[in-house]
XYZ file of C-alpha atoms in Angstrom:
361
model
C -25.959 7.646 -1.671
C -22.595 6.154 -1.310
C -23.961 2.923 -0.733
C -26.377 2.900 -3.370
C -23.001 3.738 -6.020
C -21.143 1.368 -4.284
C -22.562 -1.984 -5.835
C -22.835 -0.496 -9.557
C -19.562 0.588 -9.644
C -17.868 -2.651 -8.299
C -20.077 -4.683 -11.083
C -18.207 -1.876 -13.695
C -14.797 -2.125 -12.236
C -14.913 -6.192 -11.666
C -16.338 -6.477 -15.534
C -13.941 -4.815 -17.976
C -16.165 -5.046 -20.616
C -19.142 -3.626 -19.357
C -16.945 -0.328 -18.945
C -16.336 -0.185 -22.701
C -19.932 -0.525 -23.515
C -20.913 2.327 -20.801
C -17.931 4.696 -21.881
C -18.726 4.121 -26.162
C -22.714 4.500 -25.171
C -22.450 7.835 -23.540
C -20.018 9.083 -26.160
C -22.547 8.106 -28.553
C -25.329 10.140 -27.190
C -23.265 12.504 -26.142
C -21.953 13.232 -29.480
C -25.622 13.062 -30.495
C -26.995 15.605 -28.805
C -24.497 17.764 -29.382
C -25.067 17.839 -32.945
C -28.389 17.654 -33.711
C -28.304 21.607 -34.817
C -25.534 20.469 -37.139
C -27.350 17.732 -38.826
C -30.633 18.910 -38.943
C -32.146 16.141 -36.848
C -32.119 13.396 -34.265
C -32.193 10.461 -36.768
C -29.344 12.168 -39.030
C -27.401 13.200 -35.942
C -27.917 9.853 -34.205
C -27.023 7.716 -37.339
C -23.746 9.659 -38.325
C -22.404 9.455 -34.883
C -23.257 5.784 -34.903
C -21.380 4.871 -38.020
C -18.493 6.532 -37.324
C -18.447 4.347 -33.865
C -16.337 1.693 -35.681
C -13.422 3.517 -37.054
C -13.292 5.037 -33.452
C -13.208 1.810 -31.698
C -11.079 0.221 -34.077
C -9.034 3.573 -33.703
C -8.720 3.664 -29.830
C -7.805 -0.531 -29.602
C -5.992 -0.373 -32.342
C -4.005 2.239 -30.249
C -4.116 1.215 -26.250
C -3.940 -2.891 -26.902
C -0.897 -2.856 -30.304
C 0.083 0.139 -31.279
C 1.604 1.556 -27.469
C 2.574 -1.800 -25.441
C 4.036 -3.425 -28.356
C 5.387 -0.714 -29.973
C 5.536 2.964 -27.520
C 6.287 1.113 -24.389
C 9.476 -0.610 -25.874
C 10.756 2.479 -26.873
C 10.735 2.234 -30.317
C 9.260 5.905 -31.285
C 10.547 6.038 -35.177
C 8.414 2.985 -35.339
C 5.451 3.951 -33.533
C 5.416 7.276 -35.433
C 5.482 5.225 -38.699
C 2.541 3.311 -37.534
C 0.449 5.990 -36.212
C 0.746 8.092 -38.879
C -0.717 5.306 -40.932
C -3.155 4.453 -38.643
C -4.676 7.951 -38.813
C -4.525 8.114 -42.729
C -6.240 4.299 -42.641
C -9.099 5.132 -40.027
C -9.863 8.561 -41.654
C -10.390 6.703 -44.861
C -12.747 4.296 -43.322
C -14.582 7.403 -41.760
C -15.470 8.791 -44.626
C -16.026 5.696 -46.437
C -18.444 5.015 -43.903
C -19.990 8.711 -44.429
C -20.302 8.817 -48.003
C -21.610 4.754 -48.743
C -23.402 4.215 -45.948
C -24.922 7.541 -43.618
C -25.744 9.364 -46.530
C -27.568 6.942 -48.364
C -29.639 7.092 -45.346
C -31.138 10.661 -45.946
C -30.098 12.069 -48.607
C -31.205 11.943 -52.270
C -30.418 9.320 -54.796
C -29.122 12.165 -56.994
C -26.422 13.027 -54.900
C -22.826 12.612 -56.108
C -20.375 10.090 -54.289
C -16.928 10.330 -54.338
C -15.402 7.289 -55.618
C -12.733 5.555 -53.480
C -9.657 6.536 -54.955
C -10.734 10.371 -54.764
C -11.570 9.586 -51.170
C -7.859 8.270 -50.324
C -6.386 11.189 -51.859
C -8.192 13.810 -50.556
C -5.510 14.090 -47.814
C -6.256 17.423 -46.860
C -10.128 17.269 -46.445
C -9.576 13.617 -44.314
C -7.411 15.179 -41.625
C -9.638 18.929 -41.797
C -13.053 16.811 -41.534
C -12.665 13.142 -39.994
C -9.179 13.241 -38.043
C -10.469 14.743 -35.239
C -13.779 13.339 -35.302
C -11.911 9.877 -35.045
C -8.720 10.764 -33.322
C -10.519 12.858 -30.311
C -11.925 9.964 -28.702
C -9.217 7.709 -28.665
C -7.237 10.329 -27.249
C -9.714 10.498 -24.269
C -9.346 6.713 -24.529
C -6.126 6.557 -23.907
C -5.930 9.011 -21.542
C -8.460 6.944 -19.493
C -6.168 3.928 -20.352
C -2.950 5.258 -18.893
C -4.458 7.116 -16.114
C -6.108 3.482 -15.188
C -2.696 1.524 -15.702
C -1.139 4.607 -13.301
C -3.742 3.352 -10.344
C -3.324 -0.402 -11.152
C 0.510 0.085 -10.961
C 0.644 2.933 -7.868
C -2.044 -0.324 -5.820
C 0.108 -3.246 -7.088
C 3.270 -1.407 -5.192
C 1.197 -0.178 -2.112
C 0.233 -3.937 -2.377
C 4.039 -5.321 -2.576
C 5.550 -3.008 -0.071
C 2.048 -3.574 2.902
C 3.176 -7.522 1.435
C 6.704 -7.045 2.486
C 6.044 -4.450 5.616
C 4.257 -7.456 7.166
C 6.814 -10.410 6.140
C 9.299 -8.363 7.553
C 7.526 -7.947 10.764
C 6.517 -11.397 11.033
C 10.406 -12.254 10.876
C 11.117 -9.880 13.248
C 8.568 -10.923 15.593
C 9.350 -14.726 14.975
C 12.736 -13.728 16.216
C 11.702 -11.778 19.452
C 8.978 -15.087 20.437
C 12.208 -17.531 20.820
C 14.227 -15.221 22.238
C 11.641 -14.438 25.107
C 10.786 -18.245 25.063
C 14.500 -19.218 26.092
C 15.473 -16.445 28.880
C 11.914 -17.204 30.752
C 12.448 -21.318 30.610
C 16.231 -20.415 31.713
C 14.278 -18.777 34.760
C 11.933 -21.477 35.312
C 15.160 -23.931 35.043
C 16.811 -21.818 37.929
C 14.258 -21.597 40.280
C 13.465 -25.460 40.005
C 16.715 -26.271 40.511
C 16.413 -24.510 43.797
C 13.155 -26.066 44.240
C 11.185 -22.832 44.403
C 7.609 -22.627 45.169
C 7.477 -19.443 42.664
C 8.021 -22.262 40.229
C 4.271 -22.573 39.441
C 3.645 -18.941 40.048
C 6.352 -18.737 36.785
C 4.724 -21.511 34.679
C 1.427 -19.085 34.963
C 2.818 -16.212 33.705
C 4.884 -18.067 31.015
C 1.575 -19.328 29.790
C 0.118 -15.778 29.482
C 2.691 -14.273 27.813
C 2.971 -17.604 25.507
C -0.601 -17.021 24.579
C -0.286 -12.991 24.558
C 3.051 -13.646 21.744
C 1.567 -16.527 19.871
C -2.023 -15.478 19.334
C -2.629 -11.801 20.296
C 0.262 -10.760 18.564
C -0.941 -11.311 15.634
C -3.101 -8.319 15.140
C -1.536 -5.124 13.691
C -2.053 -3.255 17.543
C -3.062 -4.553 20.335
C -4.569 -2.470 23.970
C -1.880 -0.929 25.770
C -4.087 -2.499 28.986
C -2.727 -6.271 27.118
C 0.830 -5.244 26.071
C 1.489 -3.696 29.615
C 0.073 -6.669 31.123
C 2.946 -8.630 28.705
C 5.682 -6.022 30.482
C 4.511 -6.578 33.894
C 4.391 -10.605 33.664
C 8.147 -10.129 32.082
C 9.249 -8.235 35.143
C 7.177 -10.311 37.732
C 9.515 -13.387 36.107
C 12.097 -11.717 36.494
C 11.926 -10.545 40.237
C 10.904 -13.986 40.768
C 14.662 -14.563 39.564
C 16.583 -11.897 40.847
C 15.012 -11.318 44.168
C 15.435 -8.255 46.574
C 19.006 -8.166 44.672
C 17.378 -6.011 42.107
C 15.945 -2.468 42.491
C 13.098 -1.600 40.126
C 10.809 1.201 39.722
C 7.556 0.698 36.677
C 5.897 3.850 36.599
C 2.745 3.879 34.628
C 0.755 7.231 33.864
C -1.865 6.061 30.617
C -5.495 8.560 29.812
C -6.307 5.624 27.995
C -5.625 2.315 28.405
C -7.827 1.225 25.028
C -5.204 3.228 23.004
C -4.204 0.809 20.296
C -0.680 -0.029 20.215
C 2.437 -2.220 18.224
C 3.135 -5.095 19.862
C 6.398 -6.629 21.536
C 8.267 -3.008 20.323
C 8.386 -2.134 24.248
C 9.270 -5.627 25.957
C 12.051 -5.906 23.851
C 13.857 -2.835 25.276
C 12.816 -4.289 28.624
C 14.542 -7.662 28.282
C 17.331 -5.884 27.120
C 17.541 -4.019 30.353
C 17.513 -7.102 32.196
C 20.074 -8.969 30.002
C 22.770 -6.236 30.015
C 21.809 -4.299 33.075
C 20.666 -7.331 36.036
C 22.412 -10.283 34.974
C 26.488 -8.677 35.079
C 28.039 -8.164 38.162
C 26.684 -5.612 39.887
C 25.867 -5.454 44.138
C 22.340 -3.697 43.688
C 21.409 -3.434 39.499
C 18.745 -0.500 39.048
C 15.980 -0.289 36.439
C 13.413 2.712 35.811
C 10.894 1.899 33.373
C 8.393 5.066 32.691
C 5.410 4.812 30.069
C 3.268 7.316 29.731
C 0.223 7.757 27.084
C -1.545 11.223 26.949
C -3.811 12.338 23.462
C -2.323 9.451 21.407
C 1.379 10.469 22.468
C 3.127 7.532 24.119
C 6.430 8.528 26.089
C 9.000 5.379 27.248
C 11.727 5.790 29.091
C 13.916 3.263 30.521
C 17.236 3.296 32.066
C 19.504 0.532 33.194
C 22.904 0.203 35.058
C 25.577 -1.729 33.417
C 27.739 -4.524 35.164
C 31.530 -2.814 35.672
C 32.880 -5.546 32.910
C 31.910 -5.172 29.869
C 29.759 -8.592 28.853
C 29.757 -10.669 25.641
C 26.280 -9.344 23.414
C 25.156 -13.218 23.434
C 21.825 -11.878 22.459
C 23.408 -9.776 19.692
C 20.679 -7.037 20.936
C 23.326 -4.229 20.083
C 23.624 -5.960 16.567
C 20.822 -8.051 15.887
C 17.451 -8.814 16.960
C 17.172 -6.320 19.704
C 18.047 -2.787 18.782
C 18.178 -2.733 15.255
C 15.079 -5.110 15.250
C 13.209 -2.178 17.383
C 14.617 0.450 15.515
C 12.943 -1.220 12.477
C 9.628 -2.071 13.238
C 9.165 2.058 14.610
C 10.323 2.638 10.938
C 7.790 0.261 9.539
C 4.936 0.971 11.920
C 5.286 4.337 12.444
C 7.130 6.142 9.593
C 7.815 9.848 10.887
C 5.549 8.974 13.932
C 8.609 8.438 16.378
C 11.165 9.261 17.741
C 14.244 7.031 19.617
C 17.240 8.280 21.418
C 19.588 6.085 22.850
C 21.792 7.009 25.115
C 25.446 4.518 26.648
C 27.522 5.844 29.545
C 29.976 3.652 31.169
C 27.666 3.490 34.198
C 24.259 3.005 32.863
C 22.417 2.401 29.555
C 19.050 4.429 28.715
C 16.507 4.497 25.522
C 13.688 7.616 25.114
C 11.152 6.498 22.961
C 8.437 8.750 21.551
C 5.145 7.515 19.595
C 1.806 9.046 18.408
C -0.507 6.533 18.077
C -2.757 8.231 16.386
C -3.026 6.761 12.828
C -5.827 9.210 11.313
């Protein structure tokens, strides 16, 4: 059924004026039928309604495309009540104008008496008891379709902006984590060629996945956790290529599903950051523990570092700039009150608890 609505109202909605025929046709026969007691008959009840279609129209445009944007929306009410107070005198005139010159010469007899004009425009109490409302009623329910429709168009043009500037935000943010990646890896390929390494190739290999993991995969709102732990376990393999048997490292992996669709790059970055502040200082034997677990859609991550016994320079501004706070943003982007990050600085060791449900429904 959906489907067979679907392509009707997209025509409606994609064809502005087609909606103002459909919306004045079923007032018309709504109005109709609903008086044909009234009048006596189809014809007479048909005909009537009909007639007074113009003042309505003229009424309810007169109203939604002048009268409010040019005169309501700029906040001049003394105005606007000026103005709409004339425009119900004018358009109850023309409605029984209409009634007396042109509907009843329809049906009733030639000896009838018509008012003339001037008794029709000052007969102010029988236009607003007998034609206001009939005129004023729909545009009313005109422009409460109007504003209800301009609510919609304005609540999807900011949803619209703010998806717009949610993903140019995390296209920066991910342009800034590809380089920084990029650099520390080549500075490990530059090491280990210097001493003439066989890993070297091993290291071009897994630079070359995780170049085309960052540069094309990455591109997709989530990706498998099977492909962004694959990223986290090339990054360490690089960097035990580097640091040897001088570093201790434990990755313990406990995933139900390793489809589950998550961010990407929001884990390696706390990673690298491990190995930046916690391998490269001065310490004998630097320790890592890296824990991710996924169970139902809830994704735990735990990693803790030790720190070198000096205090280094934040070259990668990670504390400051694209690390952290770069994180700590895309969570708040991604997954607005789906998270939860505690971070945690001793003078002996550095450690980050990360919570995430993944589920989106």
């Amino acid at each position: 059924m959906n489907s067979i609505l679907t392509q009707p109202i997209n025509t409606i909605l994609q064809k502005p004026w087609l909606s103002h025929v459909l919306f004045w046709t079923l007032l018309l026969c709504f109005y109709t039928l609903a008086m044909i007691d009234g009048y006596g008959s189809l014809y007479k009840s048909f005909s009537r309604n009909a007639i007074l279609l113009a003042p309505q129209m003229l009424a309810a445009y007169y109203s939604i495309y002048v009268l409010n944007p040019y005169v309501l929306y700029r906040r001049r009410y003394v105005l606007f009540t000026v103005l709409f107070l004339i425009g119900t005198y004018v358009f109850s005139v023309m409605a029984r104008v209409l009634v007396v010159y042109v509907v009843e010469e329809l049906y009733r007899e030639p000896t009838f008496r018509k008012e003339p004009l001037w008794e029709i425009a000052t007969d102010i109490k029988r236009l607003y008891k007998e034609f206001f409302y009939r005129v004023y009623l729909p545009v009313f329910l005109v422009i409460s379709i109007k504003l209800i429709k301009e609510r919609f168009e304005e609540k999807s043009r900011r949803e619209l902006l703010e998806k717009e500037k949610v993903t140019a935000e995390l296209n920066f943010m991910k342009a800034q984590i590809h380089p920084h990646f990029l650099f520390n890896t080549l500075n490990n390929l530059y090491v280990l060629t210097l001493q003439k390494s066989d890993k070297a190739s091993e290291t071009v290999l897994k630079l070359s996945e995780m170049l085309d993991y960052m540069l094309y995969k990455c591109n997709e709102a989530t990706v498998s956790v099977l492909e962004e732990i694959q990223l986290i376990q090339n990054y360490i393999d690089l960097e035990r290529l580097r640091y040897g048997d001088r570093l201790e490292l434990v990755f313990k992996q406990t995933i139900d599903n390793l489809q589950a669709q998550v961010a990407p790059l929001i884990l390696v970055s706390l990673i690298e950051n491990a190995f930046k502040h916690g391998v490269s200082g001065v310490i004998d034997v630097p320790k890592i523990d890296i824990s991710i677990s996924i169970k139902n859609e809830q994704l735990s991550f735990y990693i803790n570092n030790t720190k070198p016994l000096n205090e280094q320079k934040d070259a990668t501004n990670f504390k400051n700039g694209i690390g952290l706070i770069n994180t700590k943003n895309q969570l708040r982007l991604i997954y607005p009150d789906k998270h939860s990050i505690e971070v945690i600085e001793t003078e002996n060791y550095f450690e980050v608890k990360l919570q995430i449900n993944l589920n989106t429904r």
